[in-house]
Tab-separated table of C-alpha atoms and ligand atoms in Angstrom:
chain	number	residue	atom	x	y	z
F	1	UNK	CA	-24.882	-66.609	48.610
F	2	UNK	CA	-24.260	-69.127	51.498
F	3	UNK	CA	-26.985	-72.180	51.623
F	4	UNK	CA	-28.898	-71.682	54.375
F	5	UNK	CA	-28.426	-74.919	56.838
F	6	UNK	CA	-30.416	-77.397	59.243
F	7	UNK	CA	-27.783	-78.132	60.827
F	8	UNK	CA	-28.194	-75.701	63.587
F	9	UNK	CA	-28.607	-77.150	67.692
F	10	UNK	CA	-29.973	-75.607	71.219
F	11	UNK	CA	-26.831	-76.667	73.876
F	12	UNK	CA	-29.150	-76.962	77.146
F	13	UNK	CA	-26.371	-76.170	80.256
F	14	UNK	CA	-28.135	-78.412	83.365
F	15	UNK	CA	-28.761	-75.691	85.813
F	16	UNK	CA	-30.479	-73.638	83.022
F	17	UNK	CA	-34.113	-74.564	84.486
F	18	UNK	CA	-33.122	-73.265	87.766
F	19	UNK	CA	-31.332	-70.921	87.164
F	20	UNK	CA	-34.025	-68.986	84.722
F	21	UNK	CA	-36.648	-69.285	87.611
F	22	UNK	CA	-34.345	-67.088	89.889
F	23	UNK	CA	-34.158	-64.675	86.986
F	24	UNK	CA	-37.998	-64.629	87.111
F	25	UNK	CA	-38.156	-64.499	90.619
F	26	UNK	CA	-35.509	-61.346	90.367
F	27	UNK	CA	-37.736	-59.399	87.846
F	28	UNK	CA	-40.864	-60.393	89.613
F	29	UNK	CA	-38.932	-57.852	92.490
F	30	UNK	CA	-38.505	-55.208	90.520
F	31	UNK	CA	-41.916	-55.253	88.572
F	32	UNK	CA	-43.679	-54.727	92.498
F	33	UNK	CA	-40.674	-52.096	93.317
F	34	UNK	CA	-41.811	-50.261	90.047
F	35	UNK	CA	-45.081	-50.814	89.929
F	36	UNK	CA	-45.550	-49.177	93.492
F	37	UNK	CA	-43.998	-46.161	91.859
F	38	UNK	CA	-45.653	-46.335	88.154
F	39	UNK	CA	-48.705	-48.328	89.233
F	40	UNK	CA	-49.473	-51.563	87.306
F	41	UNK	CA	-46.908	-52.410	84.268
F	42	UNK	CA	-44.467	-54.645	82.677
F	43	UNK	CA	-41.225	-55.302	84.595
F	44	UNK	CA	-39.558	-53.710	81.489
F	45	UNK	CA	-40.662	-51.845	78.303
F	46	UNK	CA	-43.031	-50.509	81.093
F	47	UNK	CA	-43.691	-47.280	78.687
F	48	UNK	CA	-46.716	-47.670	75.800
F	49	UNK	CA	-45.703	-45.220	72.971
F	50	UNK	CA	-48.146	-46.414	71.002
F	51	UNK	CA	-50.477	-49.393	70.548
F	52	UNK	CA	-51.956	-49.236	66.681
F	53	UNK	CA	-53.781	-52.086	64.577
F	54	UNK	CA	-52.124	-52.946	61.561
F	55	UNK	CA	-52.625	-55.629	58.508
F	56	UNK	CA	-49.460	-58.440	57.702
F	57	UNK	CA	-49.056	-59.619	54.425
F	58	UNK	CA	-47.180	-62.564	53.296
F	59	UNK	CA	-45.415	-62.131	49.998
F	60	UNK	CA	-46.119	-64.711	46.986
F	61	UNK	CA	-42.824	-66.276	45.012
F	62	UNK	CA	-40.849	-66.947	48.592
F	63	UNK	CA	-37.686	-69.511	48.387
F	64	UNK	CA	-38.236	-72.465	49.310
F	65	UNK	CA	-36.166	-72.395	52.339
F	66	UNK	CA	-39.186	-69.505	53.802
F	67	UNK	CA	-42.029	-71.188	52.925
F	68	UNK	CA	-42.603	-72.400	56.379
F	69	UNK	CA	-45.051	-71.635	58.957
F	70	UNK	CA	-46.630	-68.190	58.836
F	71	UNK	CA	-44.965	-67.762	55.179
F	72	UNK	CA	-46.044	-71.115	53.818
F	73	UNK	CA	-48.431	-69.691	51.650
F	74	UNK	CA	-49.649	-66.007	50.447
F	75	UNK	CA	-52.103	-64.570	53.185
F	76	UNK	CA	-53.215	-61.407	55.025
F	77	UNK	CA	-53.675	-61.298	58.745
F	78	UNK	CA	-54.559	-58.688	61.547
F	79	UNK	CA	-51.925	-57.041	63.493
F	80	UNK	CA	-51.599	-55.637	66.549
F	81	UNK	CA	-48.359	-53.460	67.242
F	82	UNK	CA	-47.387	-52.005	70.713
F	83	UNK	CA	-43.947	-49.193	70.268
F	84	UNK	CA	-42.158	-48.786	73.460
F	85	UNK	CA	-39.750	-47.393	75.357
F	86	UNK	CA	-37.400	-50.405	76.672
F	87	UNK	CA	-36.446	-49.342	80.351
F	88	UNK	CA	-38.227	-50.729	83.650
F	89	UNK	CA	-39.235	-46.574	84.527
F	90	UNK	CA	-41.970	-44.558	82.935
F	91	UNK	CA	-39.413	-42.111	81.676
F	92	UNK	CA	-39.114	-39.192	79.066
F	93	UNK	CA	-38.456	-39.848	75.686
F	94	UNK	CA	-35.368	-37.911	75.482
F	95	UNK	CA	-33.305	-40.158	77.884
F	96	UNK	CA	-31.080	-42.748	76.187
F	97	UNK	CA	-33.302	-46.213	76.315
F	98	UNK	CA	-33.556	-49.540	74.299
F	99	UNK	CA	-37.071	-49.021	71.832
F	100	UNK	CA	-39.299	-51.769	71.253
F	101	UNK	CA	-41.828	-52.515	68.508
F	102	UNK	CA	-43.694	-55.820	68.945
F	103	UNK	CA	-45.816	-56.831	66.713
F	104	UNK	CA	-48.810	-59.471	67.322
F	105	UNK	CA	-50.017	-61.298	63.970
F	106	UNK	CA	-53.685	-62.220	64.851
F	107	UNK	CA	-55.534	-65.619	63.309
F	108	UNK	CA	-52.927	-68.005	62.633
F	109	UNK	CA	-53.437	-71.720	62.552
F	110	UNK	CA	-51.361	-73.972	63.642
F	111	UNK	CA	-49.288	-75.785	66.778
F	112	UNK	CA	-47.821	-73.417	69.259
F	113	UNK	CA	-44.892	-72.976	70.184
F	114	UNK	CA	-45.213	-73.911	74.023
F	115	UNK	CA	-46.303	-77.188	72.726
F	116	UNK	CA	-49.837	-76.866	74.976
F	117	UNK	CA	-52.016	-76.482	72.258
F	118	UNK	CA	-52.969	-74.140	69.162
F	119	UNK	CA	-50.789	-71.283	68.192
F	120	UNK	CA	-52.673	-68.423	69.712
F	121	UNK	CA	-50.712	-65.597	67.601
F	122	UNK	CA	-47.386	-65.339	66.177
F	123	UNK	CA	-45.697	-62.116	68.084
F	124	UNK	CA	-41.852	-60.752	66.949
F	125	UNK	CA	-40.627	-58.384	69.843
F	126	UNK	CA	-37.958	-56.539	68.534
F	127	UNK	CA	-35.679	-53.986	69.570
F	128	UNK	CA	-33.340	-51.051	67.316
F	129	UNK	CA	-30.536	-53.228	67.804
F	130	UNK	CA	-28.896	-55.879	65.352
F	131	UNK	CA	-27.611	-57.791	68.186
F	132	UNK	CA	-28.039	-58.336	72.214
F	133	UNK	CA	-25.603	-56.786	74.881
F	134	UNK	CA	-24.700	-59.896	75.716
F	135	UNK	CA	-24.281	-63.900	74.977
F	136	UNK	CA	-26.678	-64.782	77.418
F	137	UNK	CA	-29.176	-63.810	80.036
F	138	UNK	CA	-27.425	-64.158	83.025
F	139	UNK	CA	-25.111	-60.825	82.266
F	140	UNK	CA	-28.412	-58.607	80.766
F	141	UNK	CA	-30.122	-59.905	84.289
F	142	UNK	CA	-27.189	-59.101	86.640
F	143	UNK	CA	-26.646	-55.301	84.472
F	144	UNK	CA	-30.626	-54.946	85.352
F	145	UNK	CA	-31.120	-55.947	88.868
F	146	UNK	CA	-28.377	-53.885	89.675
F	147	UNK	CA	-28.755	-50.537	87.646
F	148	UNK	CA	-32.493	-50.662	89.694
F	149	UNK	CA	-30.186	-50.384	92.867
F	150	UNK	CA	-28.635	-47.602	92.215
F	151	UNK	CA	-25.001	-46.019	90.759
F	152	UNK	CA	-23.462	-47.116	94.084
F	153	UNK	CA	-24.703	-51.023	93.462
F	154	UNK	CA	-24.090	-51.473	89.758
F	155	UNK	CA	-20.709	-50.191	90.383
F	156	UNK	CA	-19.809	-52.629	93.144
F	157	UNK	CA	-21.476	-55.789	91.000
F	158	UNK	CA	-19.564	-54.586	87.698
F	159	UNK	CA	-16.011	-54.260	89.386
F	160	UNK	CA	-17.012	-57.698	91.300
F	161	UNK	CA	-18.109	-59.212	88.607
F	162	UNK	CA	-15.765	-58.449	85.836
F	163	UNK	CA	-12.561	-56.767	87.786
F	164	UNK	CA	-12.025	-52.905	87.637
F	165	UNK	CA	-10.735	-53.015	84.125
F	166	UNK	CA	-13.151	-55.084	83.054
F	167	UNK	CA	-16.185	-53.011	84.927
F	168	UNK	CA	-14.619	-50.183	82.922
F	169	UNK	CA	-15.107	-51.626	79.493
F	170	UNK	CA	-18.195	-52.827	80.170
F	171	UNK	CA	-19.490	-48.885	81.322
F	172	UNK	CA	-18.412	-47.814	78.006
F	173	UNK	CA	-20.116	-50.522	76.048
F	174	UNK	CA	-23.569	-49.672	77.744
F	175	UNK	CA	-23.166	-46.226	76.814
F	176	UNK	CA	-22.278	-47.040	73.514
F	177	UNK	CA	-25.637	-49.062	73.764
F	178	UNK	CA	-27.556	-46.862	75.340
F	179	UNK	CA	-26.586	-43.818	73.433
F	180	UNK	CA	-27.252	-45.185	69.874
F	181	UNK	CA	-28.857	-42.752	67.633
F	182	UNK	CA	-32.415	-43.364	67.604
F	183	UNK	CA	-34.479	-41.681	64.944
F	184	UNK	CA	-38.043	-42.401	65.406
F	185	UNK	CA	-39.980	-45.701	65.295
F	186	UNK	CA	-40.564	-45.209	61.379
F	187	UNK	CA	-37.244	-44.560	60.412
F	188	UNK	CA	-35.297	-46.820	62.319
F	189	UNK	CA	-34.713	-50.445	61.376
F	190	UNK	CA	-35.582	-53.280	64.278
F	191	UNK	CA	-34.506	-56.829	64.916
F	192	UNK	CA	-35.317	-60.073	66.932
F	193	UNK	CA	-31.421	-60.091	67.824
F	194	UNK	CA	-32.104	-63.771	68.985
F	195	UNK	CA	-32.938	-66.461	66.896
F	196	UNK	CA	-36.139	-68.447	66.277
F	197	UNK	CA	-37.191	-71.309	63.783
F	198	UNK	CA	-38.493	-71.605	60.290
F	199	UNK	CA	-39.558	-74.907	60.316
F	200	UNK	CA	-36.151	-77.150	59.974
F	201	UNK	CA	-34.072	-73.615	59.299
F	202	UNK	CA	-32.958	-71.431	62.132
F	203	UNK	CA	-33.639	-67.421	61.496
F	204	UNK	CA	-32.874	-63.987	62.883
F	205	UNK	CA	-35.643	-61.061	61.672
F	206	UNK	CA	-35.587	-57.850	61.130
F	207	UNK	CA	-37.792	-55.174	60.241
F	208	UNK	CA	-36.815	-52.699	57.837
F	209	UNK	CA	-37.486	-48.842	58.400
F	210	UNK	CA	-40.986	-47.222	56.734
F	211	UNK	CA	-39.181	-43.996	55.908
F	212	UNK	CA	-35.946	-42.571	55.631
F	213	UNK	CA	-37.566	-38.718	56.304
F	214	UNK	CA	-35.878	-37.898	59.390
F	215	UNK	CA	-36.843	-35.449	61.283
F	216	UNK	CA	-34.923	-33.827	63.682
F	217	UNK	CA	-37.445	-32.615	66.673
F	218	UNK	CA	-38.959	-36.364	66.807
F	219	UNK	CA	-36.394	-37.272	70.385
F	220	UNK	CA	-39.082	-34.973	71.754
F	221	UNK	CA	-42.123	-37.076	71.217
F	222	UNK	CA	-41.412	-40.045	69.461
F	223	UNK	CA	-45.295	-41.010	69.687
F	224	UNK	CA	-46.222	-37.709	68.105
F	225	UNK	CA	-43.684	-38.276	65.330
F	226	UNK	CA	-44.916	-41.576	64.615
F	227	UNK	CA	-49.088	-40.493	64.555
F	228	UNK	CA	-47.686	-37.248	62.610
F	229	UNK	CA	-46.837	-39.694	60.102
F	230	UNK	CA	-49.739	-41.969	59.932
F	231	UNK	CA	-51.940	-38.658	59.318
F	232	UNK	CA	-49.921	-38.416	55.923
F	233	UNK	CA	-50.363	-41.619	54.966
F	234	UNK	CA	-50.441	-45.348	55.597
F	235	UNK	CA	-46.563	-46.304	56.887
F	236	UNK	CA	-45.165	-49.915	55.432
F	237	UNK	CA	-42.308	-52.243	56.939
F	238	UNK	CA	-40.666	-55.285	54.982
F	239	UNK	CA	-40.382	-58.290	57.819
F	240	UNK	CA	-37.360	-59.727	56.567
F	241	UNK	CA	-35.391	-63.206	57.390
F	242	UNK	CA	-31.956	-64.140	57.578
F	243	UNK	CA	-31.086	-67.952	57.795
F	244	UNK	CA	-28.970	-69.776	59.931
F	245	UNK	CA	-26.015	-70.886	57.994
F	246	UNK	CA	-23.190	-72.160	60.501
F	247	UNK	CA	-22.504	-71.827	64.552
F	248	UNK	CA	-19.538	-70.336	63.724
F	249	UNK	CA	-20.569	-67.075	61.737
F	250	UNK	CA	-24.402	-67.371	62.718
F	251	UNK	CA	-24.660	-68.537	65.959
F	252	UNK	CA	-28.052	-69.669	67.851
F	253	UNK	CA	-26.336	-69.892	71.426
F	254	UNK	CA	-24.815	-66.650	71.177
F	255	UNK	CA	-26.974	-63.559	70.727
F	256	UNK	CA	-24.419	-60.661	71.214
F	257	UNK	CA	-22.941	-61.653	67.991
F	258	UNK	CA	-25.136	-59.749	64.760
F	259	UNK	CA	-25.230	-62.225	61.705
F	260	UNK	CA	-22.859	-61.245	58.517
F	261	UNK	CA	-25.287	-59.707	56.160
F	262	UNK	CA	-22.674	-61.234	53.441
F	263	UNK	CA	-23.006	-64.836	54.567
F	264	UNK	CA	-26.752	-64.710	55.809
F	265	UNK	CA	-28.381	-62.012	53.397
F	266	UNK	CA	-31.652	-60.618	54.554
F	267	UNK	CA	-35.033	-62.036	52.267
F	268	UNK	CA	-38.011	-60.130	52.513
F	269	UNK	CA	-41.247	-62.111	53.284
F	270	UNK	CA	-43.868	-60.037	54.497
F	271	UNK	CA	-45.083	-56.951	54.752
F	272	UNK	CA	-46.601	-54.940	57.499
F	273	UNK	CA	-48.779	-51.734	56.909
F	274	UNK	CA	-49.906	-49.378	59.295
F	275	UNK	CA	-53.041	-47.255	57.850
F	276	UNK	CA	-53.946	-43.734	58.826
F	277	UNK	CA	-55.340	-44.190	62.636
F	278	UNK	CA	-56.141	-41.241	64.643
F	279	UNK	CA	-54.594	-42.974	68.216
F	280	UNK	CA	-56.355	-40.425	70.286
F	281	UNK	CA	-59.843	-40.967	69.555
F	282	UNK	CA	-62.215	-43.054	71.368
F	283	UNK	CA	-61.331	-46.445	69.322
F	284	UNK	CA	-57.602	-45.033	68.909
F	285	UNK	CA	-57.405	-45.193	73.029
F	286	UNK	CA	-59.384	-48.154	73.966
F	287	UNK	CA	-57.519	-50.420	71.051
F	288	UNK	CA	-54.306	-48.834	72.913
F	289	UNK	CA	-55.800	-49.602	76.148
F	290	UNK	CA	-56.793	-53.413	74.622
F	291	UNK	CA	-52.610	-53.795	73.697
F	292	UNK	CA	-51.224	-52.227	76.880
F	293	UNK	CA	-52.633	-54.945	78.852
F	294	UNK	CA	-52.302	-57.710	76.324
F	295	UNK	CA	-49.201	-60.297	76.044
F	296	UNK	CA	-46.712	-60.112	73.184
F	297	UNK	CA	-44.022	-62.830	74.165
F	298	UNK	CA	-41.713	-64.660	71.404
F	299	UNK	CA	-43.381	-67.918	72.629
F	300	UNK	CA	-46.357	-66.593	71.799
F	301	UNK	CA	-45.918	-68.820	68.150
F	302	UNK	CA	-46.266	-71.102	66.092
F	303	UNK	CA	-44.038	-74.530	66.222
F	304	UNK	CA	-42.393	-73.761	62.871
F	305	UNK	CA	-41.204	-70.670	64.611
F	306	UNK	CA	-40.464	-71.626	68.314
F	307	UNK	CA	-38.087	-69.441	69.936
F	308	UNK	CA	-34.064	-70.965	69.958
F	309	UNK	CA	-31.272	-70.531	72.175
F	310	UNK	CA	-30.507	-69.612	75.716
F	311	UNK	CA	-31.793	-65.805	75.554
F	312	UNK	CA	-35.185	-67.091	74.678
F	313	UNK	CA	-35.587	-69.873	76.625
F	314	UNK	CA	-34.769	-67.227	79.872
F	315	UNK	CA	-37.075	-65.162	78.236
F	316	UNK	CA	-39.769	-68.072	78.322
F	317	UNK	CA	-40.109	-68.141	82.244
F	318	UNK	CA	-39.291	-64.259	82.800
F	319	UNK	CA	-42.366	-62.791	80.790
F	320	UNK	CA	-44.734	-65.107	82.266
F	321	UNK	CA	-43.715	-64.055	85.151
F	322	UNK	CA	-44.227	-60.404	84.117
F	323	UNK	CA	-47.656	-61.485	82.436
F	324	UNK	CA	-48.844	-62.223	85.701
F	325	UNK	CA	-47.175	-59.823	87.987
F	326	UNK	CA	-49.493	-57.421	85.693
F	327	UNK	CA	-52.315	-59.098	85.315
Y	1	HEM	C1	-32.954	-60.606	72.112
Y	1	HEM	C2	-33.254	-60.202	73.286
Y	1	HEM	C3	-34.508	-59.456	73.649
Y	1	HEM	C4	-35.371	-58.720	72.878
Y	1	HEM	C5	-35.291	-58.445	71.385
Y	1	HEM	C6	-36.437	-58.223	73.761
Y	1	HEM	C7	-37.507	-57.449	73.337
Y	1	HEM	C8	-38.577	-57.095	74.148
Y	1	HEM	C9	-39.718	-56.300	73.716
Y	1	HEM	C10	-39.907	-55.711	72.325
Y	1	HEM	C11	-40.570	-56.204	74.777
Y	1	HEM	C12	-41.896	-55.427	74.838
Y	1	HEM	C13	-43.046	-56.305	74.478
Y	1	HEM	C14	-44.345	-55.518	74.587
Y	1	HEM	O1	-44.398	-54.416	74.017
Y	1	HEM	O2	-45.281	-56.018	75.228
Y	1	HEM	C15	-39.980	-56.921	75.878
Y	1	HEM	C16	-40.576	-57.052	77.102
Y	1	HEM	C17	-39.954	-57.651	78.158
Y	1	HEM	N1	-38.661	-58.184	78.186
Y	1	HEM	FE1	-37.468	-58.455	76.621
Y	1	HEM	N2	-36.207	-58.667	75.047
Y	1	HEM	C18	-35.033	-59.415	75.014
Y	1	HEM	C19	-34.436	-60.064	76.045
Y	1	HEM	C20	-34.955	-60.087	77.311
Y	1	HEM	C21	-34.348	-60.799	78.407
Y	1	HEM	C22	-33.042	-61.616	78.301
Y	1	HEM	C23	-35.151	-60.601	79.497
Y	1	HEM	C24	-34.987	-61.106	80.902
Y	1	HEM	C25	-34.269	-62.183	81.206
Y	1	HEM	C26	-36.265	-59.760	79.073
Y	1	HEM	C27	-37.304	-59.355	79.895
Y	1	HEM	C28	-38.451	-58.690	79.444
Y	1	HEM	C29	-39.641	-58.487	80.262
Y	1	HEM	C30	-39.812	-58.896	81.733
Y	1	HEM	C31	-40.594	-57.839	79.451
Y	1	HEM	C32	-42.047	-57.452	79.821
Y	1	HEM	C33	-42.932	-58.665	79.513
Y	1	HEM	C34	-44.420	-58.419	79.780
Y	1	HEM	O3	-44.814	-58.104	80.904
Y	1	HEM	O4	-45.224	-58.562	78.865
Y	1	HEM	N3	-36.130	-59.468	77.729
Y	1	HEM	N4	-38.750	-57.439	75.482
């Protein structure tokens, strides 16, 4: 096994600051445009499957190298988890999206991440993916603005953009995106595709799958699946780390490229468990109701586990932005 490293570094480009504020400014257009449509909602991941309170236990006998921050020391906190569908549209289930499961871990102590005071949870937003579309933000914001404006517009910015070759390419690698198999929010492993701390190490997470009991009619109703499931039973993830070891095979700046599972192996640390809720009844709807309107952002954290690299740092400004639009 590679030795994880501290040897990892943010490269801040100097128009980074401005440019991230037009990126907020851009989603804070199509958040109105959307919301006059869908009424109040995120600018994306507008669609709630399911908001559900859960329990997060750190594991005892961690490496060294994990024992920082929230996995310092054996504990149990509250969670809150909000499963979504990825896309700026209230859409069906069926149609090809990005899926999100965020998960907010409730009653931590510590710094925060923003630096302004006391860590007021530690949230991981993650999506079914290993790795990002893209390097940075400016491409996933350009792909966005303009797939909001229509076939017509996202063809004319891809073939400006990257040539007609190149606008080509970059059609088939969104389908190939897009159209991932997805098989339900229990059986499908998730990931922070972008990096954050572990006190001095650098880490990528991911979430491992509850179940590998696939079943087949779930595209139809992927919240039904889920609750379907929690009626049998309680449902439990691993939360797993992998560390940093290089910026050549585990990069920090770069969040298109998915970490070599040989040279940064994946250590479990926590687990999260998901008892049987009934999500329609009164407490089921007003917890959901409680989440829906709540913030789960990556900065949302504690300083051993700040956010790293450019994706985040976009992210930083853009959410807040969404925070308020919705507020
Ligand atoms: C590694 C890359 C990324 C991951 C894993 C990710 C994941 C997520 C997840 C899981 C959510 C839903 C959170 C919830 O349920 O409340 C979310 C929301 C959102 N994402 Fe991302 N995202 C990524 C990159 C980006 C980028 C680059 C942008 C824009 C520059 C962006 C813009 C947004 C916005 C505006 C929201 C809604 C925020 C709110 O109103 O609370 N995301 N993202």
């Amino acid at each position: 096994m590679t030795i994880p490293s501290t040897e990892w570094k943010e490269r801040i480009a100097p128009d980074e600051a401005e440019r991230h504020a037009g990126y907020a400014r851009d989603f804070k257009q199509i958040q109105a445009q959307k919301s006059a449509k869908f009424g109040k909602g995120r600018a994306l991941h507008r669609k709630q499957q399911l908001g559900l309170l859960g329990t997060f236990e750190v594991l005892r006998g961690l490496p060294g190298h994990a024992r920082h921050g929230l996995f310092v020391a054996p504990a149990s906190y509250e969670a809150w988890v909000r499963l979504s569908n990825g896309g700026t549209d209230r859409q069906a289930d069926k149609k090809p999206d990005i899926r999100g499961f965020a998960i907010k871990i409730r009653g931590v102590n510590g710094p925060g991440a923003l630096g302004s005071g006391p860590a007021a949870s530690q949230d991981f937003l993650l999506i079914n993916h290993p790795a990002f579309t893209f390097a940075g933000a400016d491409e996933f914001v350009g792909l966005v603005k303009n797939l909001t404006r229509g076939p017509g517009a996202l063809l004319g910015y891809l073939v400006s953009r990257y040539g007609f070759l190149g606008a080509l390419g970059m059609m088939k690698r969104f389908a190939r995106t897009f159209n991932t198999p997805f098989t339900g929010f229990a059986t499908q492993p998730f990931y922070s595709a972008a990096p954050i701390a572990c006190g001095p190490y650098a880490v990528r997470v991911r979430l491992k799958a509850a179940s590998d009991d696939v079943k087949p009619g779930a595209a139809a109703d992927w919240a039904g699946d889920f609750c379907a499931r929690l009626e049998r039973g309680p449902l439990r993830f691993e939360l797993q780390l992998q560390f940093f070891v290089d910026e050549a095979r585990t990069p920090i700046e770069d969040a298109s490229v998915d970490w070599p599972e040989d040279v940064a192996p994946y250590v479990t640390v926590g687990v999260l468990t998901l008892a049987e809720q009934d999500a329609q009844s009164e407490a089921g709807e007003s917890l959901a109701a409680a989440i829906e309107s709540a913030a789960f952002d990556p900065w949302s954290a504690l300083m051993a586990h700040r956010p790293l690299g450019e994706v985040m740092r976009a992210r930083k400004v853009v959410y807040f932005e969404s925070q308020q639009g919705r507020r």
